[in-house]
Structures are given as C-alpha cells and as structure tokens.
Amino acid sequence: MTQHISMAAARRFLAIRHLLAPPRGLPASPESVLAVVDRLGSLQFDPLEVAGRNHDLVLGARIAGYGRGLTDELLYGRRLLFETYNKALNLLPTRELPYYRITWQNGADGRAGQLIREHSALAEKLLAVITAEGPKCSGDFERGAAIDWWWGPTSAARAVLEALSVTGRLSLARRDGNRRYYDLTEHLFPADLLEIRIPEREQLRHKLLSRFRGHGLLGAGGSGELWPGTGAAANRAEMRRDLLDRGELVPIEVEGMRGERFVVGDELPLLAQAEREVAAESAGGAVRPGDATPGCSFIAPLDPLMWDRGALGPIYDFEYRWEVYTPAAKRRWGYYVLPILFGDRLVGRIEPRIDRAAKAVRILSLGWEPGFDPIEAPGFVPAFSDALNAYLVFGVADGLLPPPGATHRALFREVASAVPVRRGAAPGPGPRAGRVSAAAAVPRIR
C-alpha cells in the first residue's frame, strides 16, 4: 500500500536519513566513513579538488574533523572499500564486490576490451611487469605514441592500464595525487570473495537498489544520469517491482509531487521519526530535525542528496546545476558551488576555494534564496560559523577570506563574534582541535 506524506515530512526525512540532522554528528574515524557508506550505498568519486574532492566533501558534511586519510586507509590499507563504476566512478563496500562483476564484464565486452585486444602485446607486457614487480602507474612505462581514449589522446600505457582496470584484470592499489597505481586484482582482494558468482539479474537489481539507497526518495524516472548500468527502462521497471515485492522498496506519495517515490524498506522508522517531528512542530512544539539544534552544512555537488536535480524544485524550492563544464559566460552561480543546507532546507550557495599555500579558505561568492535573511534567521549565524570553521579544519586552513565587496560585510561581522553551535552528541574535530575547533572557536577572518 502506498504511503502518503507531506512535503515537510519529505524534507525532514531526507535530512535525517542523510545523516545531516545534525551535520557532522559522527566522530572522526574509519568506522564513521563505513557508516556513511552503509547508509548511502556508494559515494561518487571525482578528482576535481578546487573545494575538496566530492567524496571527501560528502563525508566532511557528516563526520566532525574528517580528513581524507580516513577513507584512504579503508581504500588502500584495510581494503574495506573499493573503486568501480556504478552510477559513475564510485567508492563501494568491498563486501559488495561480487554484485559489481557485471561492470567488469561490460568493460570486457565494450570499448575497454576492444582496446586491450588491439594492444594485446602491450597489455601482456604491462601485466607481466606488475606481476613481477608489484603496483605500477602509467609513468613507470614509456609513453609511446598517443592513442584515443575516454577523454582524448593519451599514452598507450595509460589507456591500456585503465582498460585493464575497467575489465577487472587490474584494480587500484593506491592514488598518489591524481596518479593511479595498479596491481593485479587477485593481489588486492580475498580469493573467496573473487570466486563468488551472482546471477546477472541479481547484480542489476542490486545496482538499481543502490540508486534508491543513495538518494533515499527517488522516483521511477528522473535524469538519465541516475541510471547508467541498470539496464533499459522496461527492465528497471520489472526489477523495481521485484524490489517492491520483496519489501526492499516501499512506495510513497509526496504531497505536491507527481508520481510515486520510493523509500528503502529498512528506513521506514526514519520516515516515521520525520513525520512525528513535523507533527510535533505543527502542534507548536520546538522539535527540530533529528531532535537537534538546526545545523548548517555545505553539500557536495555530487552528494547523493543532490542526485535528483528535478526533485530539488518541488521539495526545496531550489535550483542547482554543477557548472564546472558550463562555459564561464553562461554560468549562473559559479564554477564549483556548494548548496547550503540549514536544518532541513536548502537556503543558499557558497563557492569556497582552499588556498593551501596561504593556509586559507577564500569565499569567491555567496548567495541566499529569496526570502532568506542569514542574519535574521534564528540560529543561522552560529550554525554558519560552525560550518565555516569545520570547513577550515577540512581544508587544513587557519583563516577565512570573506567574499569581496560590502554585500556580506554585516554577516561576517556577526560570524566573527558568533557563539558557536554546541552539540552534546557531536565530538570534537580531531587532530587539529588545538588550532581550529568546530566546537570551541569561531572562524578567524582575515
């Protein structure tokens, strides 16, 4: 039976189930990274690092004092996470690797397999060297003549290494900046895990479920960017019926939205919590998202919360487009802009840059939604101050440079004197607490 919920309950549910109510409520530990991945299913990887890499931003919004070393340990040390293609290039739990073997098979049947066959001698040479000597990157081999590959011409060694990775013969041993080191897949993962074979339909159904796990309230349609690797629309509809029959998805109708949405069956208690909180507020209570003081967080462009761009309008009355690939003259908001979540509402956009040489964060632009006054909104200034300070910790920075001009001068005067948000359940930010503490200081504005 389809459950009907209000728009307010939908917003509250998304904030709670995305571990953003309150933000940064988890301690700085590898186990917290695993907790986020378990909740969201996968984290999208993107190498651009102008404001922080996408998956690091996702984790930094949920983990106090998050540092990239926490995830690197799980990827390249304990091997509890691995990289493969799902919605795009994603970080996934290693225990789910058998469900993604289909990605390797699709690579072998497609362009990657064709490239390996065309350059079979080079492929065998690369495999032999890695077998004998261990992990290698493309820079360890002669460049040779450039060949066409995913993003344009590149060295044959780099293209073939990537193709061998796409087909599963190699896997990522580690990253050194943007340099990728590959090793034989069987050297990196347990043999018993690699021996597991799961029927193709079950793999596809698992991948389809991962999209609903990611966002939390997807419909059946939406942008084509949501569904790569999950089969044709008719097959998705059939597998979605399977997931509904098994109780792994539950149909929901949201007031003011067309068509059914779907909640992961295990998350119905979170939906019930959201409805209770909204009902209590409607009755005049002071209940807040997650029963915590409303917090502020900066949301990554490819955060699962943002996956369904078409739902942002009806749910949040908010527009967003990641404009890194939009010509500068056509951008509305900026190159790498992060939505600002306050409580359970998207209230603005911020464009930060981490200046590592100056150990500072520069805010290139800042804007608010119509009707939202950041100074007058109850509780926003200390919450925003807390979020800025957490971002300084994230960026290993000591100071903040506000946007140029006078538009935001009054706000940053308030931020400079704000009493930070304190949350009894939220731990301190970790190893840099002596210099910049999200729970005990305000951002130092230069």
C-alpha positions as MATLAB code, in Angstrom:
seq = 'MTQHISMAAARRFLAIRHLLAPPRGLPASPESVLAVVDRLGSLQFDPLEVAGRNHDLVLGARIAGYGRGLTDELLYGRRLLFETYNKALNLLPTRELPYYRITWQNGADGRAGQLIREHSALAEKLLAVITAEGPKCSGDFERGAAIDWWWGPTSAARAVLEALSVTGRLSLARRDGNRRYYDLTEHLFPADLLEIRIPEREQLRHKLLSRFRGHGLLGAGGSGELWPGTGAAANRAEMRRDLLDRGELVPIEVEGMRGERFVVGDELPLLAQAEREVAAESAGGAVRPGDATPGCSFIAPLDPLMWDRGALGPIYDFEYRWEVYTPAAKRRWGYYVLPILFGDRLVGRIEPRIDRAAKAVRILSLGWEPGFDPIEAPGFVPAFSDALNAYLVFGVADGLLPPPGATHRALFREVASAVPVRRGAAPGPGPRAGRVSAAAAVPRIR';
ca = [
       0.000    0.000    0.000;
       1.300    3.442   -0.942;
       2.016    5.736    1.997;
       1.233    9.459    1.710;
       3.480   12.053    3.354;
       3.681   15.833    3.412;
       6.400   17.843    1.727;
       7.624   18.931    5.154;
       7.974   15.273    6.204;
       9.865   14.522    2.980;
      12.380   17.302    3.711;
      12.765   16.195    7.309;
      13.206   12.545    6.313;
      15.946   13.387    3.801;
      17.870   15.433    6.368;
      17.668   12.641    8.951;
      18.429    9.698    6.672;
      21.330   11.549    5.032;
      22.982   11.941    8.446;
      22.707   15.724    8.147;
      20.492   16.332   11.182;
      22.699   17.314   12.838;
      25.572   17.679   10.363;
      28.988   16.415   11.391;
      27.380   14.236   14.037;
      29.769   11.298   13.611;
      33.251   11.065   15.152;
      36.399   11.204   13.049;
      37.113    7.507   12.478;
      37.209    4.983    9.632;
      34.131    3.362   11.184;
      32.199    6.597   10.611;
      33.185    6.522    6.935;
      31.849    2.959    6.735;
      28.648    4.057    8.494;
      28.063    6.764    5.863;
      28.777    4.354    3.003;
      26.466    1.750    4.561;
      23.669    4.325    4.742;
      24.154    5.818    1.268;
      25.366    2.706   -0.544;
      28.067    4.416   -2.568;
      29.979    7.683   -2.834;
      30.688    9.248   -6.198;
      34.365    9.921   -6.876;
      35.520   12.946   -8.855;
      39.166   14.047   -8.972;
      38.497   17.815   -9.090;
      39.795   19.306   -5.875;
      39.159   23.036   -6.065;
      36.975   22.921   -2.938;
      37.806   19.361   -1.905;
      37.131   16.109   -3.740;
      33.457   15.218   -3.984;
      33.514   12.133   -1.749;
      35.582   13.986    0.859;
      33.025   16.807    0.886;
      30.207   14.274    1.305;
      31.970   12.732    4.281;
      33.055   16.082    5.715;
      29.408   17.172    5.931;
      28.652   14.164    8.139;
      31.853   13.499   10.096;
      33.355   16.010   12.534;
      37.001   16.735   11.772;
      37.006   14.466    8.730;
      40.363   14.020    6.988;
      40.957   12.228    3.700;
      43.305    9.768    5.386;
      40.289    8.069    6.980;
      38.979    6.981    3.585;
      42.403    6.281    2.121;
      43.021    3.794    4.934;
      39.823    1.935    4.025;
      40.579    2.008    0.297;
      44.289    1.240    0.201;
      45.043   -0.201    3.637;
      42.243   -2.294    5.094;
      40.589   -2.695    1.646;
      37.097   -2.423    3.084;
      36.188   -0.023    0.262;
      36.991   -0.259   -3.429;
      36.508    1.805   -6.589;
      34.392    0.703   -9.519;
      31.779    2.092  -11.898;
      28.227    2.225  -10.613;
      26.327    5.488  -11.199;
      29.731    6.821  -12.198;
      33.099    6.055  -10.610;
      32.085    5.205   -7.054;
      33.500    4.101   -3.730;
      31.672    0.972   -2.581;
      31.889   -1.571    0.259;
      34.297   -4.334   -0.727;
      31.887   -6.970    0.565;
      29.576   -5.963   -2.314;
      32.241   -6.555   -4.987;
      30.519   -9.697   -6.388;
      27.464   -7.578   -7.234;
      29.617   -5.395   -9.482;
      31.415   -8.064  -11.509;
      28.946   -7.206  -14.265;
      30.747   -3.870  -14.588;
      33.969   -5.723  -15.388;
      32.160   -7.939  -17.879;
      30.575   -4.939  -19.602;
      34.040   -3.379  -19.825;
      35.493   -6.541  -21.372;
      32.629   -6.685  -23.896;
      32.893   -2.992  -24.731;
      35.455   -0.373  -25.639;
      37.953   -1.334  -22.928;
      38.073   -4.936  -24.090;
      38.469   -3.821  -27.680;
      41.405   -1.578  -26.764;
      43.112   -4.445  -24.913;
      42.702   -6.716  -27.929;
      44.096   -4.042  -30.267;
      47.135   -3.574  -27.990;
      47.450   -7.136  -26.742;
      51.249   -7.178  -26.762;
      51.416   -4.044  -24.614;
      48.707   -5.383  -22.298;
      50.638   -8.613  -21.723;
      53.834   -6.640  -21.084;
      52.135   -4.416  -18.501;
      50.587   -7.402  -16.749;
      53.918   -9.231  -16.688;
      55.770   -6.277  -15.152;
      53.089   -5.739  -12.488;
      53.032   -9.473  -11.715;
      56.796   -9.475  -11.216;
      57.329   -6.091   -9.555;
      54.060   -5.044   -7.928;
      51.922   -1.884   -8.330;
      52.776    0.444  -11.211;
      51.426    3.672  -12.685;
      51.482    4.808  -16.288;
      54.548    6.974  -15.571;
      56.569    3.822  -14.898;
      56.344    2.887  -18.591;
      57.445    4.564  -21.809;
      54.802    6.911  -23.120;
      54.970    5.875  -26.757;
      52.625    7.338  -29.360;
      49.357    8.849  -28.151;
      46.125    6.963  -28.831;
      42.485    7.982  -28.485;
      40.881    7.094  -25.170;
      37.979    8.199  -22.951;
      38.746   11.927  -22.721;
      41.009   12.290  -25.732;
      44.508   11.292  -26.830;
      46.739    9.810  -24.117;
      49.704    7.471  -23.862;
      49.115    3.865  -24.854;
      50.357    2.631  -21.463;
      47.910    4.809  -19.561;
      44.986    3.826  -21.782;
      45.728    0.110  -21.563;
      46.229    0.250  -17.779;
      42.857    1.947  -17.420;
      41.255   -0.570  -19.780;
      42.680   -3.470  -17.786;
      41.197   -1.865  -14.681;
      37.782   -1.394  -16.288;
      37.744   -5.093  -17.199;
      38.768   -6.172  -13.690;
      42.170   -7.660  -14.503;
      43.815   -4.816  -12.588;
      42.492   -2.816   -9.659;
      43.568    0.369   -7.933;
      46.327   -0.263   -5.416;
      46.576    3.392   -4.354;
      46.445    7.001   -5.539;
      49.286    9.464   -5.253;
      47.540   12.734   -6.013;
      45.927   12.071   -9.395;
      48.444    9.355  -10.231;
      46.915    5.874  -10.059;
      48.909    2.778   -9.173;
      47.504   -0.557  -10.339;
      48.010   -4.122   -9.148;
      46.539   -7.486  -10.105;
      43.001   -7.712   -8.752;
      43.754  -11.067   -7.125;
      46.575   -9.425   -5.141;
      44.204   -6.895   -3.575;
      41.039   -8.792   -2.669;
      40.370  -12.117   -0.919;
      40.229  -15.148   -3.203;
      36.957  -16.395   -1.705;
      35.299  -13.041   -2.455;
      36.529  -13.069   -6.062;
      35.236  -16.604   -6.527;
      31.631  -15.648   -5.731;
      29.394  -15.566   -8.794;
      25.994  -13.878   -8.560;
      23.422  -14.143  -11.383;
      23.422  -11.152  -13.713;
      19.821  -10.199  -12.978;
      20.549  -10.125   -9.256;
      23.577   -7.917   -9.864;
      21.470   -5.482  -11.889;
      18.765   -5.458   -9.217;
      21.382   -4.681   -6.585;
      22.750   -1.815   -8.698;
      19.243   -0.458   -9.167;
      18.626   -0.618   -5.416;
      21.886    1.287   -4.868;
      20.392    4.368   -6.575;
      17.417    4.359   -4.201;
      19.772    3.773   -1.265;
      21.830    6.763   -2.394;
      19.143    9.409   -2.657;
      16.541    7.988   -0.313;
      13.416    9.276   -2.089;
      13.842    8.695   -5.824;
      11.016    8.212   -8.275;
      10.959    5.837  -11.217;
      12.266    8.394  -13.703;
      14.465   11.452  -13.461;
      17.652   12.319  -15.272;
      19.419    9.645  -17.312;
      22.493   10.317  -15.138;
      20.782    8.358  -12.358;
      20.540    5.016  -14.110;
      23.733    4.029  -16.014;
      24.477    0.320  -15.768;
      20.992   -0.668  -14.564;
      19.547   -1.776  -17.910;
      16.767   -0.438  -20.108;
      13.739    1.352  -18.630;
      11.476   -1.693  -19.097;
      13.964   -3.930  -17.275;
      14.294   -1.365  -14.479;
      10.515   -1.330  -14.072;
      10.454   -5.116  -13.759;
      13.320   -5.160  -11.246;
      11.717   -2.336   -9.286;
       8.569   -4.479   -8.973;
      10.772   -7.265   -7.633;
      12.237   -4.904   -5.031;
       8.737   -3.779   -4.037;
       7.519   -7.366   -3.745;
      10.497   -8.212   -1.543;
       9.883   -5.186    0.701;
      13.276   -3.697   -0.131;
      11.480   -0.638   -1.540;
       8.246    0.929   -0.299;
       6.091    3.249   -2.473;
       5.494    6.770   -1.175;
       3.399    9.641   -2.475;
       4.671   13.088   -1.528;
       2.199   15.930   -1.429;
       2.739   18.248   -4.400;
       4.912   15.814   -6.385;
       3.820   13.836   -9.413;
       4.222   10.068   -9.385;
       5.374    7.649   -6.743;
       8.664    7.950   -4.911;
      10.375    5.045   -3.183;
      11.914    4.626    0.274;
      14.267    1.797    1.226;
      12.255   -0.611    3.372;
      14.728   -0.563    6.255;
      14.368    3.230    6.524;
      10.648    3.331    7.342;
      11.469    4.024   11.037;
      13.364    7.149    9.918;
      10.355    8.233    7.875;
       8.128    7.700   10.916;
      10.533    9.797   13.006;
      10.344   12.596   10.432;
       6.550   12.532   10.474;
       6.467   12.646   14.295;
       8.825   15.615   14.379;
       6.852   17.552   11.765;
       3.570   16.807   13.554;
       5.037   17.987   16.859;
       6.200   21.227   15.260;
       2.769   21.773   13.700;
       1.278   21.424   17.164;
       3.507   24.217   18.427;
       6.403   22.155   19.739;
      10.077   23.038   19.412;
      11.138   19.770   17.767;
      13.914   20.213   15.219;
      15.453   17.976   12.537;
      16.923   14.928   14.216;
      15.781   16.411   17.558;
      18.936   18.559   17.493;
      19.767   22.240   17.175;
      19.486   23.041   13.449;
      22.919   22.859   11.890;
      24.433   24.131    8.682;
      26.398   22.132    6.121;
      27.880   22.654    2.687;
      26.666   19.958    0.298;
      28.934   18.423   -2.353;
      27.836   18.851   -5.990;
      27.539   15.066   -6.438;
      26.263   14.317   -2.941;
      23.510   11.663   -3.180;
      21.122   14.257   -1.727;
      21.614   16.214   -4.968;
      21.316   13.306   -7.403;
      17.722   14.024   -8.419;
      18.063   17.606   -9.634;
      14.430   17.641  -10.781;
      13.203   16.965   -7.244;
      15.046   19.952   -5.761;
      12.392   22.363   -7.031;
       9.293   20.737   -5.554;
      10.964   19.582   -2.323;
      13.171   22.585   -1.540;
      12.078   25.293   -3.995;
      15.735   25.289   -5.001;
      17.572   25.186   -8.330;
      21.050   23.789   -8.750;
      23.385   22.860  -11.546;
      27.006   21.819  -11.241;
      28.578   24.312  -13.631;
      32.175   23.084  -13.901;
      31.531   22.096  -17.526;
      29.450   25.172  -18.330;
      31.234   27.978  -20.238;
      32.079   30.803  -17.842;
      29.830   33.293  -19.628;
      26.811   31.018  -19.184;
      27.247   30.166  -15.500;
      24.543   31.380  -13.133;
      26.293   30.680   -9.845;
      29.956   29.782  -10.363;
      32.493   27.126  -11.234;
      32.358   24.883   -8.140;
      29.460   25.950   -5.941;
      28.120   24.082   -2.908;
      24.470   24.287   -1.783;
      23.979   25.358    1.846;
      21.689   23.197    3.973;
      20.278   24.706    7.183;
      18.172   22.319    9.224;
      16.175   20.585    6.503;
      16.124   23.407    3.931;
      18.480   24.497    1.178;
      18.921   28.204    1.818;
      21.841   29.369   -0.351;
      25.062   28.655   -2.227;
      28.714   29.101   -1.369;
      31.777   28.943   -3.613;
      34.830   28.231   -1.427;
      38.415   27.716   -2.533;
      41.152   26.145   -0.450;
      44.359   28.167   -0.821;
      46.901   25.684    0.502;
      49.873   27.971    0.022;
      48.262   30.660    2.186;
      46.603   28.111    4.516;
      43.348   29.963    3.970;
      39.863   29.436    2.619;
      38.685   32.071    0.152;
      34.970   32.502   -0.444;
      34.573   33.629   -4.038;
      30.805   34.009   -3.926;
      27.890   33.586   -1.546;
      24.184   33.870   -2.225;
      20.863   33.272   -0.483;
      17.481   32.090   -1.610;
      14.707   34.703   -1.957;
      13.150   35.439    1.409;
      16.036   34.030    3.456;
      17.891   36.540    5.629;
      21.019   34.897    7.075;
      21.275   37.408    9.924;
      17.615   37.371   10.930;
      17.037   33.603   10.564;
      17.016   32.222   14.148;
      20.128   30.209   14.895;
      21.676   30.573   11.465;
      24.692   32.758   12.261;
      26.199   30.397   14.869;
      25.354   27.384   12.688;
      27.000   29.025    9.660;
      30.016   29.951   11.784;
      30.276   26.323   12.884;
      30.100   25.126    9.272;
      32.765   27.595    8.157;
      35.038   26.563   10.962;
      34.527   22.876   10.137;
      35.449   23.675    6.540;
      38.678   25.331    7.732;
      39.538   22.090    9.514;
      38.639   20.146    6.363;
      40.868   22.387    4.237;
      43.733   22.394    6.774;
      43.455   26.186    6.808;
      43.962   28.776    9.540;
      41.961   31.715    8.242;
      38.963   32.739    6.171;
      38.761   35.402    3.486;
      35.119   36.542    3.025;
      33.674   37.411   -0.394;
      34.905   40.709   -1.826;
      32.731   43.783   -1.602;
      30.345   45.096    1.002;
      27.338   42.824    0.367;
      28.194   40.278    3.038;
      30.153   42.510    5.399;
      27.433   42.649    8.074;
      27.036   38.865    8.035;
      30.730   38.245    8.531;
      30.865   40.767   11.373;
      28.199   38.621   13.030;
      30.113   35.423   12.178;
      33.317   36.822   13.675;
      31.583   37.354   17.020;
      29.245   34.355   16.943;
      28.947   31.867   19.763;
      29.476   28.532   18.018;
      26.807   25.879   17.928;
      27.457   23.261   20.609;
      26.036   19.773   20.300;
      26.406   17.393   23.186;
      26.373   14.369   20.856;
      28.890   15.770   18.399;
      32.550   15.026   19.134;
      35.426   17.385   18.633;
      37.059   17.680   15.228;
      40.117   15.522   15.808;
      43.819   16.182   15.474;
      43.649   19.885   14.620;
      41.458   20.762   17.587;
      44.281   22.704   19.176;
      44.299   25.167   16.291;
      40.765   25.331   14.913;
      37.955   23.679   16.838;
      34.471   23.407   15.381;
      33.079   23.192   18.897;
      35.155   25.836   20.641;
      36.078   28.631   18.231;
      34.765   30.897   15.520;
      36.408   31.216   12.120;
      39.378   33.549   12.059;
      38.517   36.075    9.369;
      41.415   37.716    7.608;
];
